[in-house]
Amino acid sequence: MRVLGVDPGLTRCGVGVVEGVAGRPLSLRGVGVVRTPADAELGHRLVSIEQGIEQWLDEYGPEVVAVERVFSQHNVRTVMGTAQASAVAMLCASRRGIPVALHTPSEVKAAVTGSGRADKAQVGAMVTRLLRLDAPPKPADAADALALAICHIWRAPAQNRLQQAVALHATRTPTARETAPAQKGRTA
């Protein structure tokens, strides 16, 4: 499975492509950052992010795009920029029919380091180790994008099995016992 991980941001949007399957060594295919100038108009920044993501999709042809799920922060302005960059990544993938998976920051940290409270240095160190790199990718946004891709590769098989079980449960015919009206308790 080839996954493009996207750590959304308006100024620095981390991108990284990892290939592999759960339980086997993973391979780094590419890592970088799509940058936009902080003083540029918002619309131009979003177009620049779109163009950058499109280039990554063209070059690496991922099967899935894993994007960090935007979570509530104290700074609403930061959340808005992150959400806008996230939406651009999802749009680019969806336009091509590429499935999009969202993972929370704590989910990614837990998958990669074993702790949902790991700091950026710990995530970078584990990404370096898991992908057998000489040094952690810089900036941290790039390492976070790789962590997203790794998280998805490792979690996708279990998530697929859960989705299949839910779908099977939803399509099966209920038994007579499940559809019978509940009997009220008898009073003495």
CSV table of C-alpha atoms in Angstrom, one decimal:
chain,number,residue,atom,x,y,z
A,1,MET,CA,0.0,0.0,0.0
A,2,ARG,CA,1.3,3.4,-0.9
A,3,VAL,CA,0.1,6.3,1.3
A,4,LEU,CA,0.5,10.0,1.0
A,5,GLY,CA,0.5,11.5,4.5
A,6,VAL,CA,-0.5,15.2,4.8
A,7,ASP,CA,0.2,17.3,7.9
A,8,PRO,CA,-2.0,20.3,7.0
A,9,GLY,CA,-0.9,23.8,7.6
A,10,LEU,CA,-1.1,27.1,5.7
A,11,THR,CA,2.6,28.1,6.0
A,12,ARG,CA,4.1,24.6,6.0
A,13,CYS,CA,2.0,21.6,4.8
A,14,GLY,CA,4.0,18.5,5.5
A,15,VAL,CA,3.8,15.7,2.9
A,16,GLY,CA,5.3,12.3,2.9
A,17,VAL,CA,4.9,9.0,1.0
A,18,VAL,CA,5.4,5.7,2.6
A,19,GLU,CA,4.9,2.3,1.0
A,20,GLY,CA,4.5,-1.1,2.7
A,21,VAL,CA,2.1,-3.4,4.6
A,22,ALA,CA,1.6,-3.9,8.3
A,23,GLY,CA,4.1,-6.3,9.8
A,24,ARG,CA,6.8,-5.7,7.2
A,25,PRO,CA,9.5,-3.1,6.8
A,26,LEU,CA,8.2,0.2,5.4
A,27,SER,CA,9.8,2.2,2.6
A,28,LEU,CA,10.2,6.0,2.3
A,29,ARG,CA,9.2,7.1,-1.2
A,30,GLY,CA,9.3,10.9,-0.7
A,31,VAL,CA,9.1,13.6,1.9
A,32,GLY,CA,8.8,17.4,1.9
A,33,VAL,CA,6.9,20.5,2.7
A,34,VAL,CA,4.5,22.6,0.6
A,35,ARG,CA,5.2,26.2,1.7
A,36,THR,CA,3.3,29.4,1.3
A,37,PRO,CA,4.3,32.9,2.3
A,38,ALA,CA,2.6,34.1,5.5
A,39,ASP,CA,1.9,37.5,3.9
A,40,ALA,CA,0.2,36.2,0.8
A,41,GLU,CA,-3.6,36.4,0.3
A,42,LEU,CA,-5.4,33.4,1.7
A,43,GLY,CA,-6.8,32.3,-1.7
A,44,HIS,CA,-3.4,32.3,-3.3
A,45,ARG,CA,-2.0,30.3,-0.4
A,46,LEU,CA,-4.8,27.7,-0.8
A,47,VAL,CA,-4.1,27.5,-4.6
A,48,SER,CA,-0.4,27.0,-3.9
A,49,ILE,CA,-1.2,24.2,-1.5
A,50,GLU,CA,-3.5,22.6,-4.1
A,51,GLN,CA,-0.8,22.8,-6.7
A,52,GLY,CA,1.8,21.3,-4.4
A,53,ILE,CA,-0.5,18.4,-3.3
A,54,GLU,CA,-1.4,17.8,-7.0
A,55,GLN,CA,2.3,17.5,-7.8
A,56,TRP,CA,2.7,14.9,-5.1
A,57,LEU,CA,-0.3,12.9,-6.3
A,58,ASP,CA,1.0,13.0,-9.9
A,59,GLU,CA,4.5,11.9,-8.9
A,60,TYR,CA,3.8,9.2,-6.4
A,61,GLY,CA,0.3,7.9,-7.3
A,62,PRO,CA,-0.8,7.0,-3.7
A,63,GLU,CA,-3.6,4.5,-3.1
A,64,VAL,CA,-4.7,6.4,0.0
A,65,VAL,CA,-4.2,9.9,1.4
A,66,ALA,CA,-4.0,10.1,5.2
A,67,VAL,CA,-4.7,13.6,6.6
A,68,GLU,CA,-4.4,14.7,10.2
A,69,ARG,CA,-7.8,15.3,11.6
A,70,VAL,CA,-8.2,18.9,12.7
A,71,PHE,CA,-8.7,19.2,16.4
A,72,SER,CA,-9.7,22.1,18.6
A,73,GLN,CA,-6.9,24.3,19.7
A,74,HIS,CA,-6.9,27.5,21.7
A,75,ASN,CA,-6.0,29.7,18.7
A,76,VAL,CA,-9.0,29.7,16.4
A,77,ARG,CA,-7.0,31.4,13.6
A,78,THR,CA,-4.5,28.4,13.6
A,79,VAL,CA,-7.4,25.9,13.6
A,80,MET,CA,-9.0,27.7,10.6
A,81,GLY,CA,-5.8,27.7,8.5
A,82,THR,CA,-5.2,24.0,9.4
A,83,ALA,CA,-8.8,23.1,8.5
A,84,GLN,CA,-8.5,25.0,5.2
A,85,ALA,CA,-5.3,23.2,4.2
A,86,SER,CA,-6.8,19.9,5.3
A,87,ALA,CA,-9.8,20.5,3.1
A,88,VAL,CA,-7.6,21.2,0.1
A,89,ALA,CA,-5.7,17.9,0.5
A,90,MET,CA,-9.0,16.0,0.9
A,91,LEU,CA,-10.4,17.7,-2.2
A,92,CYS,CA,-7.4,16.9,-4.3
A,93,ALA,CA,-7.5,13.3,-3.4
A,94,SER,CA,-11.3,13.0,-3.7
A,95,ARG,CA,-11.3,14.6,-7.1
A,96,ARG,CA,-9.1,11.7,-8.3
A,97,GLY,CA,-11.1,9.1,-6.5
A,98,ILE,CA,-8.4,8.4,-4.0
A,99,PRO,CA,-9.7,7.4,-0.6
A,100,VAL,CA,-9.0,9.8,2.3
A,101,ALA,CA,-8.4,8.6,5.8
A,102,LEU,CA,-8.4,11.0,8.8
A,103,HIS,CA,-6.3,10.3,11.9
A,104,THR,CA,-6.1,12.3,15.1
A,105,PRO,CA,-2.7,13.6,16.3
A,106,SER,CA,-2.9,11.3,19.4
A,107,GLU,CA,-3.9,8.3,17.3
A,108,VAL,CA,-0.8,8.9,15.1
A,109,LYS,CA,1.5,9.4,18.0
A,110,ALA,CA,0.2,6.2,19.7
A,111,ALA,CA,0.6,4.2,16.5
A,112,VAL,CA,4.2,5.4,15.9
A,113,THR,CA,5.6,5.8,19.4
A,114,GLY,CA,3.3,3.8,21.6
A,115,SER,CA,2.1,6.9,23.5
A,116,GLY,CA,-0.6,9.3,22.4
A,117,ARG,CA,1.2,12.1,24.3
A,118,ALA,CA,4.6,11.8,22.6
A,119,ASP,CA,6.3,15.0,21.6
A,120,LYS,CA,7.6,16.0,18.2
A,121,ALA,CA,11.1,14.8,18.9
A,122,GLN,CA,9.8,11.3,19.9
A,123,VAL,CA,7.7,11.1,16.7
A,124,GLY,CA,10.7,12.2,14.6
A,125,ALA,CA,13.0,9.7,16.3
A,126,MET,CA,10.5,6.8,15.7
A,127,VAL,CA,9.9,7.8,12.1
A,128,THR,CA,13.7,7.8,11.6
A,129,ARG,CA,14.0,4.4,13.1
A,130,LEU,CA,10.9,2.8,11.3
A,131,LEU,CA,12.0,4.1,7.9
A,132,ARG,CA,15.7,3.4,8.5
A,133,LEU,CA,16.8,7.0,7.9
A,134,ASP,CA,20.1,8.6,8.8
A,135,ALA,CA,18.4,11.6,10.5
A,136,PRO,CA,14.8,12.8,11.3
A,137,PRO,CA,13.1,14.6,8.5
A,138,LYS,CA,13.1,18.3,8.8
A,139,PRO,CA,11.0,20.3,9.5
A,140,ALA,CA,8.8,18.5,12.0
A,141,ASP,CA,5.8,18.9,9.6
A,142,ALA,CA,7.6,16.5,7.2
A,143,ALA,CA,8.2,13.9,9.9
A,144,ASP,CA,4.5,14.3,11.0
A,145,ALA,CA,3.3,13.6,7.5
A,146,LEU,CA,5.4,10.4,7.4
A,147,ALA,CA,4.0,9.4,10.8
A,148,LEU,CA,0.5,9.8,9.4
A,149,ALA,CA,1.3,7.5,6.5
A,150,ILE,CA,2.8,4.9,8.8
A,151,CYS,CA,-0.2,5.1,11.1
A,152,HIS,CA,-2.5,4.5,8.2
A,153,ILE,CA,-0.6,1.5,6.9
A,154,TRP,CA,-0.5,-0.1,10.3
A,155,ARG,CA,-4.2,0.7,11.2
A,156,ALA,CA,-5.9,0.1,7.9
A,157,PRO,CA,-6.1,-3.7,8.1
A,158,ALA,CA,-7.9,-3.6,11.5
A,159,GLN,CA,-10.1,-0.7,10.4
A,160,ASN,CA,-11.1,-2.6,7.2
A,161,ARG,CA,-12.0,-5.7,9.2
A,162,LEU,CA,-14.2,-3.5,11.5
A,163,GLN,CA,-15.9,-1.8,8.6
A,164,GLN,CA,-16.6,-5.2,7.0
A,165,ALA,CA,-18.1,-6.5,10.3
A,166,VAL,CA,-20.3,-3.4,10.6
A,167,ALA,CA,-21.4,-3.8,7.0
A,168,LEU,CA,-22.2,-7.5,7.5
A,169,HIS,CA,-24.1,-6.8,10.6
A,170,ALA,CA,-26.1,-4.0,8.9
A,171,THR,CA,-27.1,-6.3,6.0
A,172,ARG,CA,-27.9,-9.5,7.8
A,173,THR,CA,-31.5,-10.4,8.6
A,174,PRO,CA,-32.5,-10.1,12.2
A,175,THR,CA,-33.6,-13.3,14.0
A,176,ALA,CA,-37.1,-13.8,15.2
A,177,ARG,CA,-36.0,-13.3,18.8
A,178,GLU,CA,-34.3,-10.0,17.9
A,179,THR,CA,-37.5,-8.7,16.2
A,180,ALA,CA,-40.0,-10.0,18.8
A,181,PRO,CA,-41.6,-7.3,21.0
A,182,ALA,CA,-40.1,-7.2,24.5
A,183,GLN,CA,-42.3,-8.9,27.1
A,184,LYS,CA,-43.2,-6.8,30.1
A,185,GLY,CA,-42.4,-8.2,33.5
A,186,ARG,CA,-45.3,-9.7,35.4
A,187,THR,CA,-46.5,-8.1,38.5
A,188,ALA,CA,-47.7,-10.1,41.5
